[in-house]
C-alpha cells in the first residue's frame, strides 16, 4: 500500500508529568522527555510505516537543526523524505508539549515554514500512482489550501487515489468555505470533535458531519478522545468505543487512528473493522509518551484490537 502524507510535519518535544508550569524561574524534574516526528501528516506517516505501508512524506520544513532532526526521525521509521520541501532561512514547525499527569496535552507551537507549501512541491506522478493521499492539516497550510489543494485532490480522485484529510488546529468557522472545494474530492474526513464543531458551527456531531458530507465528503469519522469515534457515511451512523487503557499521553492518538483506518481499508477490511484497527492503533499510542509510542507493527496491532 502506497500512501502520501502531505502537510503538517512537526518536531514534537514532550515532557511528563507536568501538572503546571513552575512560577518565576522555578524548576521541575520530569520522569521523561522525548523528541518525535509528529503532526497530522508526519505522525500519521510514522504510524503508517510501522503498520507496513510504503510512505512518502511531503511537507515544508526549514533548513535548521530541527528540520534535520525531523527528517532523520521520519527516515529512521522508513518514511521516504526525499520530497520534503526545505525552506532556507525558515524554521521547522515545532511544538513543546508539557504532558499533564492525566495524559492531556496542551501544545506550545511555532509554525515556522508551515504555510509555505506550493503546488510545485507535490509531484503529480507520485499522486497518480499512490493508493492514498492523506492531507494532514489543510487548516494550517496557508494559501496552498485555497489555491492548490482543490485541483490537486481532483487530480488524485480522477486517478483512483483515495483522499483522506485530518485537521490540526481547533477549527474556525471561516475555514468551512476554504475547505469546501477540497471536500468535494475527499473520501474520508477524520477530525476530532472540537475541530468539526469549530469548523461547521454545529454542536451535534452527526449534524456537523452532515455539513461536510453535504459538501462532498464520502465518510466522516469524528474522533471523540477516550469515548472513541462516530462513523458517518451512507450506511448511517456507527459509534465505536475506545479501548480502556492506562493513558500516559494522548498526543498523536488521532494520527494513529488515521493510520490504522487507512491500513484497514487498504487491506480490504470493512469500514467498521478498519475503524476498529484505527482505534487499536490509537490506544497503543495513548500508552506511551509521544505520537510515535506504542505501535510496533501490524500483526501486534491487529492482535491488540482483536481485529480479524
Ligand atoms: N484517553 C484515551 N483512552 C483510550 N483511547 C483514546 C484516548 N484518547 C484518545 N483515544 C483514541 O484515539 C482516538 C483519537 O483521539 P482524539 O479524538 O483525542 O484525537 P485527536 O484530538 O485528533 O488527537 P491528535 O490530534 O493528538 O492526534 C480516539 O478515537 C480513541 O480511539
Ligand atoms: Mg488530530
Coordinates of C-alpha atoms and ligand atoms in Angstrom, one line a residue:
X1 CA 0.0 0.0 0.0
X2 CA 1.4 3.4 -1.1
X3 CA 0.5 6.4 0.9
X4 CA 1.5 10.1 0.5
X5 CA 1.3 12.1 3.7
X6 CA 1.0 15.7 2.7
X7 CA 1.0 18.7 5.1
X8 CA 2.0 19.3 8.7
X9 CA 5.2 17.6 9.7
X10 CA 6.2 18.8 13.2
X11 CA 9.1 18.1 15.6
X12 CA 7.5 17.5 19.0
X13 CA 9.4 17.9 22.3
X14 CA 7.4 16.3 25.1
X15 CA 7.9 16.0 28.8
X16 CA 5.9 14.4 31.6
X17 CA 4.4 14.7 34.0
X18 CA 3.8 18.5 34.1
X19 CA 0.9 19.4 36.3
X20 CA 1.6 23.1 35.9
X21 CA 4.5 25.4 34.7
X22 CA 6.5 26.4 37.8
X23 CA 6.2 30.1 38.7
X24 CA 9.1 32.5 38.0
X25 CA 12.2 30.6 37.2
X26 CA 11.2 27.6 39.1
X27 CA 12.4 24.1 38.2
X28 CA 10.7 20.8 38.0
X29 CA 12.3 17.4 37.5
X30 CA 10.4 15.2 35.0
X31 CA 10.3 11.4 34.6
X32 CA 10.7 11.6 30.8
X33 CA 11.5 13.9 27.9
X34 CA 11.2 12.7 24.2
X35 CA 11.6 14.2 20.7
X36 CA 9.4 12.7 18.0
X37 CA 8.4 13.2 14.4
X38 CA 4.8 14.3 14.6
X39 CA 2.0 16.4 13.1
X40 CA -1.2 15.4 11.3
X41 CA 0.9 14.3 8.3
X42 CA 4.2 13.4 9.9
X43 CA 2.8 11.5 12.9
X44 CA 0.5 9.6 10.6
X45 CA 3.4 8.8 8.2
X46 CA 5.4 7.2 11.1
X47 CA 2.4 5.1 12.2
X48 CA 1.6 4.0 8.6
X49 CA 5.3 3.0 8.1
X50 CA 5.2 0.9 11.3
X51 CA 2.0 -0.7 10.1
X52 CA 3.7 -1.8 6.9
X53 CA 2.7 0.9 4.3
X54 CA 5.1 2.5 1.8
X55 CA 5.0 6.1 2.9
X56 CA 6.2 9.3 1.1
X57 CA 6.1 12.5 3.2
X58 CA 5.6 15.9 1.6
X59 CA 5.6 19.0 3.8
X60 CA 7.5 22.2 4.5
X61 CA 10.5 22.3 6.9
X62 CA 13.3 24.8 7.5
X63 CA 17.0 24.2 6.8
X64 CA 17.7 24.3 10.6
X65 CA 18.8 21.6 13.1
X66 CA 15.2 21.0 14.0
X67 CA 14.5 20.1 10.3
X68 CA 17.5 17.8 10.0
X69 CA 16.4 16.0 13.2
X70 CA 12.8 15.7 12.0
X71 CA 13.8 14.2 8.6
X72 CA 16.2 11.9 10.4
X73 CA 13.4 10.7 12.7
X74 CA 11.0 10.2 9.8
X75 CA 13.6 8.3 7.7
X76 CA 14.5 6.2 10.8
X77 CA 11.0 4.9 10.7
X78 CA 11.3 4.1 7.0
X79 CA 9.4 7.1 5.6
X80 CA 10.6 8.4 2.3
X81 CA 11.6 12.1 3.0
X82 CA 13.1 12.9 -0.4
X83 CA 10.2 15.1 -1.3
X84 CA 10.1 17.1 1.9
X85 CA 10.3 20.8 1.0
X86 CA 13.3 22.5 2.6
X87 CA 12.9 26.3 3.1
X88 CA 16.2 28.1 3.5
X89 CA 16.2 30.7 6.3
X90 CA 12.9 29.5 7.8
X91 CA 12.3 27.5 11.0
X92 CA 10.9 23.9 11.0
X93 CA 7.5 23.6 12.6
X94 CA 7.9 22.6 16.2
X95 CA 5.8 22.1 19.3
X96 CA 6.6 21.9 23.0
X97 CA 4.1 19.6 24.9
X98 CA 4.1 19.6 28.7
X99 CA 2.0 16.5 29.3
X100 CA -0.3 16.6 32.3
X101 CA -0.4 13.6 34.8
X102 CA -3.8 12.6 33.2
X103 CA -2.3 12.4 29.7
X104 CA -3.8 15.7 28.4
X105 CA -1.5 17.6 26.1
X106 CA -1.5 21.4 26.0
X107 CA 0.6 22.5 23.0
X108 CA 3.0 25.4 22.5
X109 CA 3.5 25.6 18.8
X110 CA 5.8 27.6 16.5
X111 CA 4.6 27.1 12.9
X112 CA 7.8 28.4 11.2
X113 CA 7.8 27.3 7.5
X114 CA 4.4 25.6 7.8
X115 CA 2.4 27.9 5.5
X116 CA 4.9 27.9 2.6
X117 CA 3.9 24.8 0.7
X118 CA 3.1 25.3 -3.1
X119 CA 1.7 23.2 -5.9
X120 CA 5.2 22.8 -7.3
X121 CA 6.2 20.8 -4.1
X122 CA 3.9 17.9 -5.0
X123 CA 5.0 15.6 -7.8
X124 CA 1.8 14.6 -9.7
X125 CA 3.2 11.3 -10.9
X126 CA 3.5 10.2 -7.2
X127 CA 0.0 11.3 -6.5
X128 CA -1.4 9.4 -9.5
X129 CA 0.3 6.1 -8.5
X130 CA -0.4 6.3 -4.8
X131 CA -3.3 4.3 -3.2
X132 CA -4.0 7.1 -0.7
X133 CA -3.2 10.8 -0.5
X134 CA -3.6 11.8 3.2
X135 CA -3.8 15.6 3.7
X136 CA -2.8 16.5 7.3
X137 CA -3.6 20.0 8.5
X138 CA -5.0 21.8 5.4
X139 CA -6.2 24.4 8.0
X140 CA -2.6 25.4 8.7
X141 CA -1.1 25.3 5.2
X142 CA -1.9 28.9 4.3
X143 CA -2.7 29.9 0.7
X144 CA -1.9 26.3 -0.5
X145 CA -5.2 25.1 0.7
X146 CA -7.3 27.6 -1.2
X147 CA -5.1 27.9 -4.3
X148 CA -3.7 24.5 -4.9
X149 CA -5.5 21.8 -2.8
X150 CA -8.8 21.5 -4.7
X151 CA -7.1 20.9 -8.1
X152 CA -4.7 18.5 -6.5
X153 CA -7.4 16.5 -4.9
X154 CA -9.4 16.5 -8.1
X155 CA -6.4 15.1 -9.9
X156 CA -5.9 12.4 -7.2
X157 CA -9.5 11.3 -7.2
X158 CA -9.5 11.2 -11.0
X159 CA -6.5 8.8 -10.9
X160 CA -8.2 6.5 -8.4
X161 CA -6.1 7.8 -5.4
X162 CA -8.3 7.8 -2.3
X163 CA -8.1 11.1 -0.4
X164 CA -8.2 11.3 3.4
X165 CA -8.0 14.5 5.4
X166 CA -7.5 15.5 9.1
X167 CA -7.2 18.9 10.7
X168 CA -4.6 20.3 13.0
X169 CA -5.9 23.4 14.6
X170 CA -9.1 24.0 16.7
X171 CA -11.5 24.6 13.8
X172 CA -12.6 28.2 13.0
X173 CA -15.9 28.9 11.2
X174 CA -14.2 30.8 8.4
X175 CA -12.4 27.6 7.4
X176 CA -15.5 25.9 6.1
X177 CA -15.5 28.0 2.9
X178 CA -11.8 27.3 2.3
X179 CA -12.2 23.6 2.8
X180 CA -15.4 23.0 0.9
X181 CA -13.8 22.9 -2.6
X182 CA -11.3 20.3 -1.3
X183 CA -14.1 18.3 0.5
X184 CA -15.7 17.6 -2.9
X185 CA -12.8 15.2 -3.6
X186 CA -12.3 13.9 -0.1
X187 CA -13.2 10.3 0.6
X188 CA -12.5 10.3 4.4
X189 CA -12.5 13.3 6.7
X190 CA -11.1 12.4 10.2
X191 CA -11.3 15.4 12.5
X192 CA -11.8 15.3 16.3
X193 CA -15.0 16.6 17.9
X194 CA -13.7 20.1 18.7
X195 CA -12.5 20.6 15.2
X196 CA -15.6 19.5 13.3
X197 CA -17.7 21.6 15.7
X198 CA -15.5 24.6 15.3
X199 CA -15.5 24.4 11.5
X200 CA -19.2 23.7 11.0
X201 CA -20.6 25.6 13.9
X202 CA -22.8 22.6 14.7
X203 CA -22.7 21.2 18.2
X204 CA -24.3 17.8 17.3
X205 CA -21.5 15.6 15.8
X206 CA -23.8 13.8 13.4
X207 CA -25.2 17.1 12.1
X208 CA -21.7 18.5 11.9
X209 CA -20.5 15.5 9.9
X210 CA -23.6 16.1 7.7
X211 CA -22.3 19.6 6.8
X212 CA -19.0 18.0 5.4
X213 CA -20.9 15.2 3.7
X214 CA -23.2 17.7 2.0
X215 CA -20.1 19.4 0.7
X216 CA -19.0 16.1 -0.9
X217 CA -17.0 14.1 1.8
X218 CA -17.8 10.4 1.5
X219 CA -17.2 9.2 5.0
X220 CA -16.7 11.4 8.1
X221 CA -15.2 9.8 11.2
X222 CA -15.2 12.2 14.2
X223 CA -12.8 11.0 17.0
X224 CA -14.0 11.8 20.5
X225 CA -10.9 11.1 22.6
X226 CA -11.5 8.5 25.4
X227 CA -15.0 7.9 24.2
X228 CA -14.0 6.5 20.7
X229 CA -15.4 7.7 17.4
X230 CA -18.5 8.3 15.4
X231 CA -18.5 7.0 11.8
X232 CA -21.0 8.7 9.5
X233 CA -21.5 7.6 5.9
X234 CA -24.2 6.4 3.5
X235 CA -24.7 3.4 5.7
X236 CA -25.8 5.6 8.7
X237 CA -24.1 6.3 12.0
X238 CA -21.9 3.9 13.9
X239 CA -20.2 4.6 17.2
X240 CA -17.1 2.7 18.1
X241 CA -15.9 2.8 21.7
X242 CA -12.2 3.4 22.5
X243 CA -10.2 0.8 24.4
X244 CA -9.9 1.3 28.1
X245 CA -6.1 1.6 28.6
X246 CA -3.8 3.2 31.1
X247 CA -3.2 6.6 29.5
X248 CA 0.2 8.2 29.5
X249 CA -0.1 10.8 26.8
X250 CA -2.8 11.2 24.1
X251 CA -0.6 13.2 21.7
X252 CA -0.9 11.7 18.2
X253 CA -3.9 9.4 19.0
X254 CA -5.8 10.9 16.1
X255 CA -2.8 10.4 13.8
X256 CA -2.6 6.8 14.8
X257 CA -6.3 6.4 14.3
X258 CA -5.9 7.6 10.7
X259 CA -3.0 5.2 10.1
X260 CA -4.9 2.2 11.4
X261 CA -8.0 3.1 9.5
X262 CA -6.2 3.6 6.2
X263 CA -4.3 0.3 6.6
X264 CA -7.5 -1.4 7.4
X265 CA -9.3 -0.1 4.4
X266 CA -6.2 -0.8 2.2
X267 CA -6.2 -4.4 3.2
X268 CA -9.9 -4.7 2.1
X269 CA -11.5 -4.7 5.5
X270 CA -15.0 -3.3 6.0
X271 CA -15.3 0.3 7.3
X272 CA -16.2 -0.7 10.9
X273 CA -13.3 -3.2 11.1
X274 CA -10.9 -0.6 9.7
X275 CA -12.1 2.0 12.3
X276 CA -11.5 -0.6 15.0
X277 CA -8.0 -1.1 13.7
X278 CA -7.6 2.7 13.9
X279 CA -9.0 2.6 17.5
X280 CA -6.5 -0.1 18.4
X281 CA -3.6 1.9 16.9
X282 CA -4.7 5.0 18.9
X283 CA -5.0 3.0 22.1
X284 CA -1.4 1.8 21.7
X285 CA -0.1 5.3 21.2
X286 CA -2.0 6.6 24.2
X287 CA 0.0 4.3 26.5
X288 CA 3.4 5.9 25.9
X289 CA 4.9 9.4 25.6
X290 CA 4.8 10.9 22.1
X291 CA 2.9 10.3 18.9
X292 CA 5.3 7.5 17.8
X293 CA 4.9 5.5 21.1
X294 CA 3.2 2.1 21.4
X295 CA 2.7 0.8 17.8
X296 CA 5.2 -1.9 16.9
X297 CA 3.8 -3.5 13.7
X298 CA 0.6 -4.6 12.0
X299 CA 0.2 -8.1 13.5
X300 CA 0.6 -6.9 17.1
X301 CA -1.9 -4.0 16.4
X302 CA -4.4 -6.4 14.9
X303 CA -4.0 -8.8 17.9
X304 CA -4.3 -5.9 20.4
X305 CA -7.6 -4.8 18.8
X306 CA -8.9 -8.4 18.2
X307 CA -9.4 -7.3 14.6
X308 CA -9.8 -10.3 12.2
Ligands
LIG1 N1 -7.9 8.5 26.9 C1 -8.0 7.6 25.8 N2 -8.1 6.3 26.1 C2 -8.2 5.4 25.0 N3 -8.2 5.8 23.7 C3 -8.1 7.1 23.4 C4 -7.9 8.1 24.5 N4 -7.8 9.3 23.9 C5 -7.9 9.1 22.5 N5 -8.1 7.8 22.3 C6 -8.2 7.1 21.0 O1 -7.6 7.9 20.0 C7 -8.6 8.3 19.0 C8 -8.3 9.7 18.6 O2 -8.3 10.6 19.8 P1 -8.6 12.1 19.8 O3 -10.1 12.3 19.5 O4 -8.1 12.6 21.0 O5 -7.7 12.6 18.5 P2 -7.0 14.0 18.2 O6 -7.6 15.0 19.2 O7 -7.1 14.2 16.8 O8 -5.5 13.6 18.6 P3 -4.1 14.2 17.9 O9 -4.5 15.4 17.1 O10 -3.2 14.5 19.0 O11 -3.6 13.1 17.1 C9 -9.9 8.2 19.7 O12 -10.9 7.9 18.7 C10 -9.7 7.0 20.6 O13 -9.8 5.7 19.9
LIG2 MG1 -6.0 15.2 15.5

